[in-house]
Short mmCIF file of C-alpha atoms in Angstrom, two decimals:
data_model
loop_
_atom_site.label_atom_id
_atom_site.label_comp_id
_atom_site.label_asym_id
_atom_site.label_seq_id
_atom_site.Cartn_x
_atom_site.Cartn_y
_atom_site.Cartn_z
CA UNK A 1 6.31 -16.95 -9.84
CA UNK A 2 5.95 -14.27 -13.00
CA UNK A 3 3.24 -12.04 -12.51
CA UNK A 4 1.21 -10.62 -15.33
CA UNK A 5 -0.57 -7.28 -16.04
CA UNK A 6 -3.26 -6.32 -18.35
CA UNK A 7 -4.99 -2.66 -18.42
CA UNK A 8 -8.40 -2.22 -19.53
CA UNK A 9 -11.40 -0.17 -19.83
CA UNK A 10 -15.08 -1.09 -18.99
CA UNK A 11 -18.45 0.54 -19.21
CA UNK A 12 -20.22 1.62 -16.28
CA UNK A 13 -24.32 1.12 -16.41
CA UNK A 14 -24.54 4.82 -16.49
CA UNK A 15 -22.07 5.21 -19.68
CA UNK A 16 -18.86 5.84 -17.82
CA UNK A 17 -15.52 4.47 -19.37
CA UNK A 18 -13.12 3.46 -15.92
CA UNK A 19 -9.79 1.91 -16.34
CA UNK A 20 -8.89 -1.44 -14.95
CA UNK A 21 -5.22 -2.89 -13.95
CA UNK A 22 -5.47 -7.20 -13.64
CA UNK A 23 -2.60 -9.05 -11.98
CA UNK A 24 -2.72 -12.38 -11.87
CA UNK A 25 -0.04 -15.74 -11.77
CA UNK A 26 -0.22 -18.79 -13.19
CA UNK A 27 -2.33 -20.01 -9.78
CA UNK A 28 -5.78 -18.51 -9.78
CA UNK A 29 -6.96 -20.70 -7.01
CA UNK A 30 -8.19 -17.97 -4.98
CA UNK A 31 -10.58 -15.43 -4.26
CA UNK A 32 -10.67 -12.55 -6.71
CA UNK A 33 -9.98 -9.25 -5.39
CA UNK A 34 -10.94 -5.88 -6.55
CA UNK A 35 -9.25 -2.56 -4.80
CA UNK A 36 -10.35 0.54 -4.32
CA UNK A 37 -7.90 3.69 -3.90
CA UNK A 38 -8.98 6.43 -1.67
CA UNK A 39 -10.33 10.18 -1.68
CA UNK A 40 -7.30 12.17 -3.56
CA UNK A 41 -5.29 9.40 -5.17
CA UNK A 42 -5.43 6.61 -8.36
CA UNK A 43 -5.02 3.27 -7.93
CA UNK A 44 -2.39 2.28 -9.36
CA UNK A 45 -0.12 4.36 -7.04
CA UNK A 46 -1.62 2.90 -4.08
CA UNK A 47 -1.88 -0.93 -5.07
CA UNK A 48 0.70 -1.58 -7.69
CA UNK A 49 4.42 0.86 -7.78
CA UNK A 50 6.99 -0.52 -9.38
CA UNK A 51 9.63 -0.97 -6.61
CA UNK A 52 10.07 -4.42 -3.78
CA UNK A 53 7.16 -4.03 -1.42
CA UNK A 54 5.33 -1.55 -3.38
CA UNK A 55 2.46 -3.77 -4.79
CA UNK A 56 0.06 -5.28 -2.35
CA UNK A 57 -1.51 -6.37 -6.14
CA UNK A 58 1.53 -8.39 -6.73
CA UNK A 59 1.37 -9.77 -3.73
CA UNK A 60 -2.34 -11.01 -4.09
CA UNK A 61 -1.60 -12.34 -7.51
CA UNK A 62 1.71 -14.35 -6.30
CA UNK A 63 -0.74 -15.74 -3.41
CA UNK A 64 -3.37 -17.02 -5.75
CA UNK A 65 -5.84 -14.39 -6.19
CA UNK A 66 -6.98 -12.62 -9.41
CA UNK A 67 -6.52 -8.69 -8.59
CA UNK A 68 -8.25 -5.90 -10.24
CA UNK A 69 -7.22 -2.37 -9.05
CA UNK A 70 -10.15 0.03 -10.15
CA UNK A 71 -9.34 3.74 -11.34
CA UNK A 72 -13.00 5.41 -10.05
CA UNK A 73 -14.04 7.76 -12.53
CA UNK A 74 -12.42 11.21 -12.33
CA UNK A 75 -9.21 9.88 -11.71
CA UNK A 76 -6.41 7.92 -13.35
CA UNK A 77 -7.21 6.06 -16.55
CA UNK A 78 -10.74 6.55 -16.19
CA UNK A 79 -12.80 9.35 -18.23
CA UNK A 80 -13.44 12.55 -16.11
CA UNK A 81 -16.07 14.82 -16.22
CA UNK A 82 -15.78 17.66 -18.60
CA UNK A 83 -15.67 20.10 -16.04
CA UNK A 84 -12.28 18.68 -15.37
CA UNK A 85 -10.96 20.41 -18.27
CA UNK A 86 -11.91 23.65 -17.27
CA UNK A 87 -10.27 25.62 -14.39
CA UNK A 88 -11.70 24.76 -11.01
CA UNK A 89 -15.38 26.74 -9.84
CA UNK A 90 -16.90 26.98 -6.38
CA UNK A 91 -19.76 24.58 -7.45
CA UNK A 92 -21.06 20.98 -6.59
CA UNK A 93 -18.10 18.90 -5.86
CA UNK A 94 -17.65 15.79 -8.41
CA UNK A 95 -18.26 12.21 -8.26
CA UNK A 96 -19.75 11.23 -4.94
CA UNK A 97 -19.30 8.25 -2.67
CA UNK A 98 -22.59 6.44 -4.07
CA UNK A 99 -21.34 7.10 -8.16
CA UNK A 100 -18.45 5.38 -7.52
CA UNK A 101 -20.22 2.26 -6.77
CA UNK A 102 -21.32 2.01 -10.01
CA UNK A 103 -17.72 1.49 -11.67
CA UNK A 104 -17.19 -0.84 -9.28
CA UNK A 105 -19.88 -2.80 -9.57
CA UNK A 106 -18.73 -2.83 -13.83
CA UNK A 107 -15.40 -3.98 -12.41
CA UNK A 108 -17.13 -6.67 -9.97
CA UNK A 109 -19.33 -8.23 -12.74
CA UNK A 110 -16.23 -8.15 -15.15
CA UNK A 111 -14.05 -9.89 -12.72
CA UNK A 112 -16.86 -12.15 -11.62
CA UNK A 113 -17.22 -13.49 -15.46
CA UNK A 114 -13.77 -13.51 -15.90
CA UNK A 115 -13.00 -16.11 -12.76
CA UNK A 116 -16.24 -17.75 -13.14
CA UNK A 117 -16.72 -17.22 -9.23
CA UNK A 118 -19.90 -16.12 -8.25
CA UNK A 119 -18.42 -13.24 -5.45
CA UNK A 120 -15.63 -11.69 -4.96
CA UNK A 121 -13.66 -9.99 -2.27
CA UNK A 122 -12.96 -6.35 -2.12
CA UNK A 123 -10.52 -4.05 -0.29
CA UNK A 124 -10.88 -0.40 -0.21
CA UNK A 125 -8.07 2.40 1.19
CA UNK A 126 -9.92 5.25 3.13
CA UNK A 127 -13.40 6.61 1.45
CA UNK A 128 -12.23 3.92 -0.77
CA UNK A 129 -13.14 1.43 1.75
CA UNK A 130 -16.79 3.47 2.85
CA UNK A 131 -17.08 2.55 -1.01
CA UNK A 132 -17.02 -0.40 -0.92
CA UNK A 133 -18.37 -1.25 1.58
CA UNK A 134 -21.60 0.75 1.22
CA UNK A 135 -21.26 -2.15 -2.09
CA UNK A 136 -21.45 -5.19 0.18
CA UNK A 137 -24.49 -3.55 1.41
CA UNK A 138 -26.03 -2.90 -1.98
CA UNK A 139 -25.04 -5.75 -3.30
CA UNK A 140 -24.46 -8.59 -0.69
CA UNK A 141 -25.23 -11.88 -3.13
CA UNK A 142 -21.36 -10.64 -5.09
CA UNK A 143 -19.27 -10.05 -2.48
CA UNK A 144 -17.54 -12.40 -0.26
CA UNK A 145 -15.01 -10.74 1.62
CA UNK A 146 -14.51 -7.04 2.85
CA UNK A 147 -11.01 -5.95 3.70
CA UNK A 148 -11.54 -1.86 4.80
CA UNK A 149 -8.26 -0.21 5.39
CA UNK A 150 -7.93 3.03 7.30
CA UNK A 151 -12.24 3.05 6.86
CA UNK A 152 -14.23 5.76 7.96
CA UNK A 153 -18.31 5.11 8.97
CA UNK A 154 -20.00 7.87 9.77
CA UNK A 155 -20.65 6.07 13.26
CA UNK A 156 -19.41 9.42 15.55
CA UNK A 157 -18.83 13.11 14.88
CA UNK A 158 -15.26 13.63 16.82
CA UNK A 159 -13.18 13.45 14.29
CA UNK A 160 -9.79 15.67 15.20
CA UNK A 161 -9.54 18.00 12.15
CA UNK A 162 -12.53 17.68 9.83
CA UNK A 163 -15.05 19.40 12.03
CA UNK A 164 -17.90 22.13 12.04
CA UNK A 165 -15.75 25.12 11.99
CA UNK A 166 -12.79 23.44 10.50
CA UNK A 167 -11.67 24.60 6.81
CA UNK A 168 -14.36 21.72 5.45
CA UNK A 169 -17.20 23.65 7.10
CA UNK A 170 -19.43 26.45 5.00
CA UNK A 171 -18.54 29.17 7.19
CA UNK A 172 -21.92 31.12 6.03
CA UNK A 173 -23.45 27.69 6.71
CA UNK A 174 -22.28 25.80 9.21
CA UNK A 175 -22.50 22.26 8.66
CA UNK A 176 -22.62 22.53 5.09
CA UNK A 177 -19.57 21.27 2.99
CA UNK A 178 -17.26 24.19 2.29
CA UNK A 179 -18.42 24.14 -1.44
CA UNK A 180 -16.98 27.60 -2.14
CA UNK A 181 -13.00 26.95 -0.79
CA UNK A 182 -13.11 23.34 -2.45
CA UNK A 183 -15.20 23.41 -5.75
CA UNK A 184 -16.26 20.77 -7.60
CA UNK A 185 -12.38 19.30 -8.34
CA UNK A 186 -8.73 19.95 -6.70
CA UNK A 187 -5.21 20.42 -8.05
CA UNK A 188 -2.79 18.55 -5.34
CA UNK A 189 1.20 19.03 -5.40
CA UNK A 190 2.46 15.54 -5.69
CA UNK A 191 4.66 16.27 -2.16
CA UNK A 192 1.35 16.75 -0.15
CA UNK A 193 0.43 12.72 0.96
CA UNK A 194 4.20 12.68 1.38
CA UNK A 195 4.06 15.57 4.25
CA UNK A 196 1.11 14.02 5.59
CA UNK A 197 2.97 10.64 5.51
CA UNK A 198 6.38 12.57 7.18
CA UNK A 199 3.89 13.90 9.86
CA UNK A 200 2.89 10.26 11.06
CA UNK A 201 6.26 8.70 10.61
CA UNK A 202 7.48 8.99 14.64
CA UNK A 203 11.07 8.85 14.15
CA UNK A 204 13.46 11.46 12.24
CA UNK A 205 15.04 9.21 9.92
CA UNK A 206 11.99 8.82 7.89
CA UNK A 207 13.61 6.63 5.72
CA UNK A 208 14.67 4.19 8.31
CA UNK A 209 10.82 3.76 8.21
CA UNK A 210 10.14 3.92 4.68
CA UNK A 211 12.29 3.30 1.38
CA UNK A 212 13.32 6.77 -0.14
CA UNK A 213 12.77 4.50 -3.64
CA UNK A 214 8.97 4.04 -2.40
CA UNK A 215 8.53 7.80 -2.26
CA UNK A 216 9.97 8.64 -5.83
CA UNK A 217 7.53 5.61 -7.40
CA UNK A 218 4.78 7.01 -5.56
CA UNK A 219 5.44 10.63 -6.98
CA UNK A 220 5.80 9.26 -10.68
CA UNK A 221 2.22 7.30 -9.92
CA UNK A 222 0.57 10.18 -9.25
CA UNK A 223 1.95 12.26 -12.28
CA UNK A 224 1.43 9.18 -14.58
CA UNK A 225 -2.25 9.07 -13.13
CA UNK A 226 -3.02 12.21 -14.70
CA UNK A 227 -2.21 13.59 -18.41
CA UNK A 228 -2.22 16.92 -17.85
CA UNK A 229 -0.12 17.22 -14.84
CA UNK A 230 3.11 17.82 -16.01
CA UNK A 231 1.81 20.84 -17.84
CA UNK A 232 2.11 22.40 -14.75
CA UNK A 233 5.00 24.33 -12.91
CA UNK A 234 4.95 22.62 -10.57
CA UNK A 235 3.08 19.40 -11.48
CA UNK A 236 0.06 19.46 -10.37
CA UNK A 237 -2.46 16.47 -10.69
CA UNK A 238 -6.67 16.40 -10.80
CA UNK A 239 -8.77 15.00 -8.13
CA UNK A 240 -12.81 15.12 -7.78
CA UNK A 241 -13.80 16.13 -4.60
CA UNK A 242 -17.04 14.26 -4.31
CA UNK A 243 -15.25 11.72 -1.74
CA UNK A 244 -14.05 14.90 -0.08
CA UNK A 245 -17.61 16.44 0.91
CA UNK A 246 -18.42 12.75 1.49
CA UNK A 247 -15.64 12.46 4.49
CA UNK A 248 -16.68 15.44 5.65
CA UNK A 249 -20.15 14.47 6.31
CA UNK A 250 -18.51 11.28 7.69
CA UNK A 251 -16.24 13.04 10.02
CA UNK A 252 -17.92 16.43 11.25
CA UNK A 253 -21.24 15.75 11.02
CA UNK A 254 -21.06 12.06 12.00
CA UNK A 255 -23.55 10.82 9.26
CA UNK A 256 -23.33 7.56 7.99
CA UNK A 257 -23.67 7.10 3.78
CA UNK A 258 -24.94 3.37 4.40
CA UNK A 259 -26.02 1.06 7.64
CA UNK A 260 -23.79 -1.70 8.10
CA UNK A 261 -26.12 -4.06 9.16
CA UNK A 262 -26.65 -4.54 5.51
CA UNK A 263 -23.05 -6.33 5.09
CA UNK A 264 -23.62 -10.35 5.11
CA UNK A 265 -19.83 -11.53 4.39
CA UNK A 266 -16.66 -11.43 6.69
CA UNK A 267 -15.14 -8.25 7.28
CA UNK A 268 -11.35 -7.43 7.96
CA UNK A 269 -10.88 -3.27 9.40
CA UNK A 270 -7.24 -2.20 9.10
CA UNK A 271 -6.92 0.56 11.91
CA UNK A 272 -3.22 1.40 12.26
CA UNK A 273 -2.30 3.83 15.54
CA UNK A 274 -1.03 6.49 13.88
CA UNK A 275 -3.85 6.94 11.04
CA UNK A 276 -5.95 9.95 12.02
CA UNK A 277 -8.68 8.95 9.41
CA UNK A 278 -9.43 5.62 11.07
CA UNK A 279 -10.86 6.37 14.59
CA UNK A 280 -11.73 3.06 17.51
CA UNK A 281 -14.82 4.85 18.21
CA UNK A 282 -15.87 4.70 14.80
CA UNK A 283 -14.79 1.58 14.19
CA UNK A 284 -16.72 0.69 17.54
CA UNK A 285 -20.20 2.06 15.75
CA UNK A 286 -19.37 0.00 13.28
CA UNK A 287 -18.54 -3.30 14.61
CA UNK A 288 -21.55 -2.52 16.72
CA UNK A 289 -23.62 -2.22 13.02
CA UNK A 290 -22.06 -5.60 11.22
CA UNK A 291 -24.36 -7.97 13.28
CA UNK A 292 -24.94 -9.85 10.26
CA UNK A 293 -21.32 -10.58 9.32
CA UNK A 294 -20.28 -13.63 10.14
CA UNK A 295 -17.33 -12.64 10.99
CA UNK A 296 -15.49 -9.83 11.78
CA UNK A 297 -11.59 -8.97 12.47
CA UNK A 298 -10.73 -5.63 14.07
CA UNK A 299 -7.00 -5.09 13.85
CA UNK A 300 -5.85 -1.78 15.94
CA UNK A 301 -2.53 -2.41 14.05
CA UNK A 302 0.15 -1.06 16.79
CA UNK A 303 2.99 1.35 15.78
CA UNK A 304 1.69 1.89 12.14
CA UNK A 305 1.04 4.38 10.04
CA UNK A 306 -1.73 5.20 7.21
CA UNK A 307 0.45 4.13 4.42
CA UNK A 308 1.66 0.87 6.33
CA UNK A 309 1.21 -0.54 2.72
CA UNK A 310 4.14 1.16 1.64
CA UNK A 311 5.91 1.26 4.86
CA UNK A 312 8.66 -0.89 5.14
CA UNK A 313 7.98 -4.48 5.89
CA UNK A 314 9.07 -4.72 9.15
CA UNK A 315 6.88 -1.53 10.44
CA UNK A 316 3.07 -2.94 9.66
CA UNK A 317 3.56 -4.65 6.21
CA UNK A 318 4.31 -8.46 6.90
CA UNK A 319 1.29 -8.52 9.97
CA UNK A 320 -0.43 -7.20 7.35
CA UNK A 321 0.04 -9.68 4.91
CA UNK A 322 -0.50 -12.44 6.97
CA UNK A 323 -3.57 -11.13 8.68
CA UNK A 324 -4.98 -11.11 5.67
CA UNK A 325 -3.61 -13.75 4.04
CA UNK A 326 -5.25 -15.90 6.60
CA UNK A 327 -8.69 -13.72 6.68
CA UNK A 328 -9.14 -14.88 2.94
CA UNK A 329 -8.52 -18.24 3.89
#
């Protein structure tokens, strides 16, 4: 079944222009889905590469369900601040958690109009995920479904490396967000998520675990995602850090952005073993917190890894699919 894209931009109720990808098939029988990237990286390079099993998009639109994938603003498509043009400074870190939910609420009343359903279902990747759901919460009569993979709450302060002391901690004040090593954006190398990625994949032959193809589509994504990155030796691409200081919070100081009793649809939490983001006593807050969801799906996904999305499909992919193929109903 031919799948067809569309990119375009929408206005935000605060005046922000953010950049939206559609997928969709001739079915559109569905619930419409909206997803969310995480804390360093666009959407498109999480949701929709252009290589086999590198578009969990394509695979919502092929299974009935209108997709957007939402560039939040500061990254990808979408228009970044104007201090994002100037060289980095040791000042408020951009774009917070709670901003974000105002381009996707734009992309949620867009996509709402444009299926005629009254809610829709979202999935969000990391802080992505806090995202949106802290939207369910806000917004419970236009969402129907939460899918939150590799989600982090806020529910407990033991998280393994972003701690009080850690390199995320002010060392002149301690539980403060390290303001003056981060700043208020980030340059990344486009190989860093691929050493982090290395570092959870348990065997040597990391490509017995992941397609070598997936990696170079992945790289391109990100340098495609910004404009200005190949002006750099080596490329270099832009990332807010808003979502940063946000995690931090999350992880060190165990504070929670939002209270999850606030969340009236179904929820689906994506915790694979060999995430370090995604902790089970976190996730045991939380599922503690959703006592108004009427239902909610906990999958400790065995023997995966953070990007199990773009794993191959035999390590986390397929289970994936299908667990949520049948969550959606």
């Amino acid at each position: 079944m031919g799948i067809t894209r569309r990119d375009f931009h929408l206005r935000t109720a605060d005046g922000i222009t953010v950049r939206v990808r559609e997928l969709r098939s001739e079915r559109t029988h569905r619930t419409p889905m909206l997803l969310l990237h995480g804390t360093r990286i666009p959407g498109i390079s999480e949701f929709d590469l252009p290589v086999e099993h590198g578009s969990l998009a394509a695979d919502l639109a092929a299974a009935g369900h209108v997709c957007y994938i939402l560039d939040a603003r500061g990254f990808g498509g979408s228009e970044r601040p104007a201090e994002m043009e100037e060289p980095p400074q040791p000042t408020r870190p951009l774009i917070r958690t709670m901003e974000i939910t105002r381009d996707v609420d734009a992309a949620v009343d867009h996509l709402r109009a444009a299926t005629g359903q009254a809610r829709v279902g979202l999935l969000g990747w990391g802080v992505g995920a806090t995202c949106t759901a802290m939207y369910a919460a806000l917004h419970p009569e236009k969402v129907s479904h939460l899918v939150l993979y590799c989600m982090i709450y806020g529910g407990t302060a033991d998280h393994a490396s972003i701690t009080i002391g850690s390199q995320w901690d002010d060392p002149d004040q301690p539980g403060r967000f390290n303001q003056k090593r981060f700043g208020n954006y980030t340059f990344n190398g486009i190989d860093m998520l691929e050493h982090h990625w290395d570092q959870q994949i348990p065997i040597a032959d990391k490509a017995a675990w992941r397609d070598p193809a997936m990696v170079v589509a992945f790289r391109e994504a990100l340098l495609d995602g910004d404009p200005a990155s190949r002006e750099h030796d080596p490329p270099l691409y832009r990332s807010p850090n808003g979502m940063l200081e946000d995690l931090y919070l999350m992880g060190a100081k165990g504070q929670k952005l939002f209270h999850a009793s606030q969340i009236y649809c179904p929820v689906f939490i994506v915790n694979p073993e060999y995430d370090g983001l995604c902790r089970d006593t976190d996730m045991a807050v939380f599922c503690e917190d959703l006592y108004h969801a009427p239902e909610v799906v906990h999958w400790q996904a065995k023997g995966c890894t953070h990007y199990l999305l773009l794993d191959r499909p035999e390590r986390g992919r397929d289970e994936f699919l299908g667990h949520m193929d049948r969550f959606l109903g």
